[in-house]
Amino acid sequence: MEQLHWLAVVRHGLSTGNVTAQDAETSGAELIDIPERDADVPLAPAGREQAEAVGHLLAANRPGLAVVSPYLRTRQTAEIALGDSGVPVVVDERLRDRELGVLDLLTARGVQARLPDEARRRERLGKFYYRPPGGESWADVLLRLRALLREIREDHPGGRVVLFAHEATVLMVRYLIEHLSEAELMDLARGVTIANCSMSTWHGDGGPLRPELFNSVDHLHRHDAPPTRQEDVNAEPV
């Protein structure tokens, strides 16, 4: 089967939730005071500027399809970046952010203070397999991403596709495309924080996709949109 010609993953721009979460983590709070449900958190003004910078980069790469997480911050990022380009857009719930269940809206300190048993269980199992009650493990998210990527390859052979999604999605797409092991993925997660509106890309010529860019923010610098990185909210031992 012919592979994709080009695949990109864009993390959404800085959101109001990112800003609130950063403040909560740095102040030592246990709770993150976000009034909306996670799916309804919008972009912050800086995030909109970042999305505009992504638009300049995509204009030069001419994707043929955009697949977008249904969460508001990712849809807004895609709308701003794609503008009136005419690129077809598909919203797919399999690109949604990882669901945290009982850990939702808790900082790392909050998890330790309010759910010590869960903190211990998470430390024992590790980030890849730990599933918070009511939430998802990384392995759970990989199941839906694996199915989505297979459908994209089948429906758009030789195509140029951009995904607008979330921080963990970038890491997990790399895991799937580059056939990483659990240990390699965890080493990667420890060593990098995925920046808002960063671009990660893979390129192929009918064969397997090859890595091109990872967590790149050069386009943000070129268009005067300073990159931002989210604090390690709900930090998980690995």
XYZ file of N, CA and C in Angstrom, residues 92-225:
402
model
N -12.169 14.940 13.978
C -12.200 13.528 14.379
C -11.931 13.430 15.875
N -12.876 12.840 16.600
C -12.774 12.767 18.062
C -11.618 11.900 18.530
N -11.051 11.080 17.649
C -9.915 10.253 18.045
C -8.651 11.078 18.272
N -8.659 12.339 17.835
C -7.524 13.232 18.075
C -7.679 14.043 19.354
N -8.755 13.819 20.117
C -8.959 14.601 21.338
C -7.827 14.365 22.328
N -7.712 15.267 23.286
C -6.666 15.149 24.296
C -6.917 13.928 25.174
N -5.878 13.460 25.823
C -6.018 12.341 26.758
C -6.945 12.730 27.899
N -7.850 11.841 28.247
C -8.804 12.089 29.323
C -8.175 11.666 30.651
N -8.177 12.591 31.613
C -7.466 12.381 32.874
C -8.342 11.827 33.993
N -9.649 11.731 33.787
C -10.507 11.158 34.816
C -10.403 11.902 36.131
N -10.154 11.167 37.227
C -10.126 11.783 38.561
C -8.963 12.758 38.746
N -7.979 12.721 37.848
C -6.846 13.644 37.953
C -7.125 14.992 37.304
N -8.264 15.103 36.627
C -8.574 16.338 35.913
C -8.592 17.528 36.865
N -7.935 18.628 36.460
C -7.861 19.897 37.195
C -7.004 19.817 38.461
N -6.266 18.728 38.645
C -5.324 18.646 39.761
C -3.910 18.913 39.257
N -3.157 19.711 39.997
C -1.736 19.878 39.716
C -0.986 18.650 40.215
N 0.308 18.605 39.933
C 1.118 17.502 40.450
C 1.048 17.454 41.974
N 1.095 18.628 42.600
C 0.990 18.690 44.061
C -0.395 18.224 44.515
N -1.421 18.580 43.755
C -2.776 18.185 44.115
C -2.978 16.681 44.068
N -2.385 16.030 43.089
C -2.497 14.575 42.999
C -1.860 13.923 44.221
N -0.658 14.377 44.590
C 0.023 13.811 45.751
C -0.759 14.045 47.037
N -1.368 15.224 47.170
C -2.047 15.577 48.420
C -3.431 14.946 48.529
N -4.162 14.880 47.424
C -5.570 14.472 47.480
C -5.804 13.028 47.058
N -4.917 12.495 46.244
C -5.086 11.122 45.759
C -3.771 10.353 45.906
N -3.278 10.205 47.130
C -1.968 9.565 47.306
C -1.928 8.123 46.819
N -3.038 7.394 46.946
C -3.048 6.014 46.457
C -2.884 5.978 44.939
N -3.552 6.915 44.247
C -3.403 6.980 42.798
C -1.982 7.382 42.412
N -1.407 8.290 43.176
C -0.028 8.704 42.900
C 0.920 7.518 43.001
N 0.709 6.688 44.014
C 1.565 5.510 44.178
C 1.321 4.495 43.069
N 0.063 4.301 42.692
C -0.252 3.345 41.613
C 0.341 3.825 40.288
N 0.270 5.132 40.061
C 0.822 5.699 38.835
C 2.334 5.523 38.782
N 2.980 5.717 39.932
C 4.433 5.556 39.977
C 4.840 4.115 39.709
N 4.056 3.179 40.212
C 4.393 1.760 40.019
C 4.183 1.331 38.572
N 3.077 1.755 37.957
C 2.746 1.308 36.603
C 3.484 2.081 35.520
N 3.796 3.350 35.777
C 4.439 4.182 34.767
C 3.427 4.838 33.847
N 3.874 5.868 33.169
C 2.990 6.704 32.351
C 2.317 5.934 31.219
N 2.995 4.965 30.638
C 2.470 4.289 29.458
C 1.198 3.500 29.761
N 1.179 2.800 30.884
C 0.053 1.902 31.181
C -0.878 2.402 32.278
N -0.488 3.413 33.031
C -1.345 3.881 34.114
C -2.613 4.521 33.555
N -3.766 4.025 34.014
C -5.057 4.577 33.613
C -5.762 5.127 34.854
N -5.893 6.454 34.976
C -6.603 7.004 36.130
C -8.076 6.613 36.069
N -8.725 6.398 37.205
C -10.147 6.083 37.187
C -10.929 7.119 36.376
N -11.710 6.631 35.408
C -12.476 7.519 34.546
C -11.677 8.127 33.418
N -10.397 7.767 33.289
C -9.542 8.371 32.283
C -8.890 7.345 31.374
N -7.809 7.774 30.711
C -7.131 6.941 29.734
C -5.638 6.826 30.050
N -5.073 5.689 29.715
C -3.623 5.539 29.715
C -3.095 6.009 28.364
N -1.772 6.145 28.263
C -1.180 6.442 26.957
C -1.473 5.306 25.981
N -1.472 4.074 26.451
C -1.771 2.941 25.577
C -3.187 3.042 25.019
N -4.129 3.530 25.827
C -5.496 3.716 25.351
C -5.538 4.722 24.203
N -4.830 5.836 24.372
C -4.814 6.868 23.334
C -4.159 6.325 22.065
N -3.118 5.518 22.225
C -2.450 4.951 21.060
C -3.381 4.059 20.246
N -4.310 3.388 20.881
C -5.252 2.544 20.141
C -6.087 3.375 19.180
N -6.583 4.522 19.642
C -7.406 5.335 18.731
C -6.551 6.031 17.674
N -5.320 6.427 18.036
C -4.457 7.063 17.047
C -4.004 6.066 15.985
N -3.739 4.848 16.400
C -3.320 3.822 15.441
C -4.419 3.597 14.391
N -5.674 3.535 14.856
C -6.791 3.343 13.926
C -6.944 4.547 12.998
N -6.801 5.746 13.535
C -6.936 6.952 12.724
C -5.856 7.017 11.647
N -4.611 6.769 11.999
C -3.532 6.832 11.019
C -3.696 5.775 9.933
N -4.178 4.604 10.305
C -4.412 3.568 9.296
C -5.468 4.025 8.291
N -6.540 4.637 8.774
C -7.586 5.122 7.872
C -7.071 6.237 6.967
N -6.267 7.128 7.516
C -5.717 8.222 6.704
C -4.840 7.662 5.594
N -3.991 6.688 5.907
C -3.141 6.078 4.883
C -3.968 5.410 3.798
N -5.030 4.718 4.201
C -5.863 3.999 3.234
C -6.678 4.946 2.359
N -7.165 6.022 2.958
C -8.053 6.930 2.228
C -7.310 8.003 1.438
N -6.046 8.256 1.788
C -5.297 9.340 1.145
C -3.884 8.888 0.775
N -3.753 7.809 0.012
C -2.412 7.344 -0.362
C -1.687 8.425 -1.161
N -0.436 8.648 -0.788
C 0.339 9.678 -1.458
C -0.066 11.088 -1.098
N -0.920 11.240 -0.093
C -1.447 12.552 0.257
C -0.542 13.346 1.183
N -0.944 14.597 1.404
C -0.250 15.507 2.315
C -1.257 15.912 3.382
N -1.041 15.453 4.607
C -2.048 15.573 5.671
C -1.438 16.269 6.878
N -2.201 17.194 7.469
C -1.777 17.847 8.702
C -2.797 17.547 9.793
N -2.321 17.183 10.960
C -3.158 16.933 12.129
C -3.011 18.104 13.087
N -4.129 18.601 13.616
C -4.116 19.618 14.663
C -4.589 18.931 15.936
N -3.707 18.856 16.920
C -4.030 18.047 18.092
C -3.356 18.602 19.339
N -2.897 17.703 20.213
C -2.474 18.066 21.560
C -1.053 17.580 21.831
N -0.521 17.992 22.977
C 0.875 17.725 23.314
C 1.217 16.239 23.238
N 0.466 15.406 23.950
C 0.779 13.973 23.976
C 0.624 13.346 22.595
N -0.289 13.881 21.772
C -0.502 13.331 20.439
C 0.776 13.387 19.606
N 1.502 14.483 19.722
C 2.738 14.630 18.945
C 3.704 13.498 19.289
N 3.879 13.243 20.577
C 4.787 12.178 21.005
C 4.299 10.810 20.548
N 2.994 10.591 20.634
C 2.461 9.270 20.305
C 2.458 9.009 18.809
N 2.237 10.037 18.007
C 2.340 9.852 16.558
C 3.776 9.495 16.190
N 4.726 10.141 16.827
C 6.128 9.783 16.563
C 6.390 8.334 16.964
N 5.866 7.908 18.107
C 6.010 6.518 18.561
C 5.497 5.549 17.495
N 4.327 5.854 16.924
C 3.720 4.945 15.947
C 4.465 4.952 14.619
N 4.814 6.120 14.123
C 5.451 6.204 12.806
C 6.872 5.644 12.837
N 7.603 5.955 13.915
C 9.009 5.562 13.980
C 9.222 4.247 14.723
N 8.116 3.576 15.096
C 8.169 2.249 15.716
C 9.061 2.243 16.957
N 8.815 3.217 17.829
C 9.579 3.304 19.065
C 9.117 2.251 20.067
N 9.963 1.936 21.015
C 9.583 1.079 22.138
C 9.013 1.948 23.251
N 8.414 1.301 24.256
C 7.924 2.052 25.413
C 9.069 2.841 26.060
N 10.212 2.209 26.219
C 11.345 2.879 26.868
C 11.806 4.090 26.056
N 11.844 3.946 24.734
C 12.261 5.068 23.883
C 11.262 6.215 23.962
N 9.967 5.882 23.996
C 8.956 6.928 24.116
C 9.069 7.644 25.448
N 9.292 6.921 26.524
C 9.410 7.550 27.831
C 10.671 8.414 27.933
N 11.758 7.964 27.324
C 12.966 8.794 27.287
C 12.693 10.090 26.532
N 11.974 9.979 25.439
C 11.623 11.158 24.649
C 10.749 12.104 25.455
N 9.746 11.555 26.147
C 8.831 12.382 26.931
C 9.552 13.091 28.075
N 10.539 12.421 28.661
C 11.317 13.047 29.740
C 12.175 14.187 29.233
N 12.634 14.088 27.989
C 13.633 15.018 27.500
C 13.111 16.214 26.737
N 11.798 16.265 26.467
C 11.272 17.352 25.637
C 9.886 17.753 26.122
N 9.580 19.038 26.012
C 8.226 19.543 26.226
C 7.728 20.083 24.899
N 6.603 19.580 24.443
C 6.087 19.976 23.135
C 5.546 21.399 23.217
N 6.069 22.285 22.382
C 5.701 23.693 22.424
C 4.356 23.932 21.743
N 3.643 24.928 22.212
C 2.399 25.335 21.556
C 2.679 25.747 20.114
N 1.858 25.262 19.205
C 1.962 25.536 17.767
C 3.306 25.109 17.182
N 3.945 24.129 17.817
C 5.120 23.518 17.203
C 4.674 22.639 16.041
N 5.613 22.381 15.139
C 5.342 21.544 13.970
C 6.282 20.344 13.980
N 5.710 19.152 13.822
C 6.494 17.929 13.658
C 6.055 17.286 12.352
N 7.019 16.893 11.511
C 6.672 16.400 10.181
C 7.459 15.143 9.825
N 6.847 14.353 8.921
C 7.469 13.157 8.362
C 7.225 13.165 6.857
N 8.190 12.690 6.092
C 8.135 12.766 4.639
C 8.398 11.386 4.050
N 7.656 11.042 3.006
C 7.869 9.766 2.332
C 7.697 9.913 0.829
N 8.261 8.993 0.076
C 8.124 8.984 -1.384
C 7.559 7.639 -1.819
N 6.396 7.307 -1.288
C 5.796 6.027 -1.599
C 6.228 4.924 -0.657
N 7.269 5.191 0.145
C 7.735 4.211 1.115
C 7.412 4.672 2.515
N 8.077 4.105 3.516
C 7.816 4.497 4.902
C 8.115 5.976 5.135
N 7.340 6.597 6.007
C 7.570 7.988 6.361
C 8.878 8.122 7.137
N 9.604 9.178 6.848
C 10.878 9.448 7.519
C 10.786 10.759 8.288
N 11.387 10.842 9.474
C 11.303 12.081 10.264
C 11.967 13.245 9.551
N 11.335 14.411 9.681
C 11.816 15.623 9.027
C 12.037 16.716 10.073
N 10.960 17.151 10.740
C 11.022 18.135 11.815
C 10.403 17.534 13.067
N 10.895 17.952 14.221
C 10.263 17.534 15.469
C 10.208 18.712 16.428
N 8.991 19.049 16.864
C 8.782 20.102 17.859
C 9.417 21.423 17.403
N 9.359 21.688 16.104
C 10.012 22.870 15.546
C 9.159 24.123 15.787
N 9.815 25.201 16.212
C 9.135 26.484 16.413
C 9.819 27.593 15.606
N 10.603 27.212 14.606
C 11.291 28.221 13.797
C 10.293 29.190 13.155
N 9.145 28.657 12.728
C 8.146 29.507 12.073
C 7.594 30.554 13.034
N 7.538 30.237 14.326
C 7.054 31.216 15.305
C 8.044 32.365 15.431
N 9.320 32.038 15.488
C 10.343 33.081 15.571
C 10.335 33.958 14.320
N 10.179 33.324 13.156
C 10.222 34.083 11.903
C 9.083 35.094 11.802
N 7.967 34.790 12.455
C 6.791 35.659 12.336
C 6.445 36.335 13.666
N 7.465 36.486 14.523
C 7.334 37.255 15.766
C 6.208 36.759 16.668
N 6.054 35.444 16.749
C 5.089 34.845 17.675
C 5.889 33.984 18.656
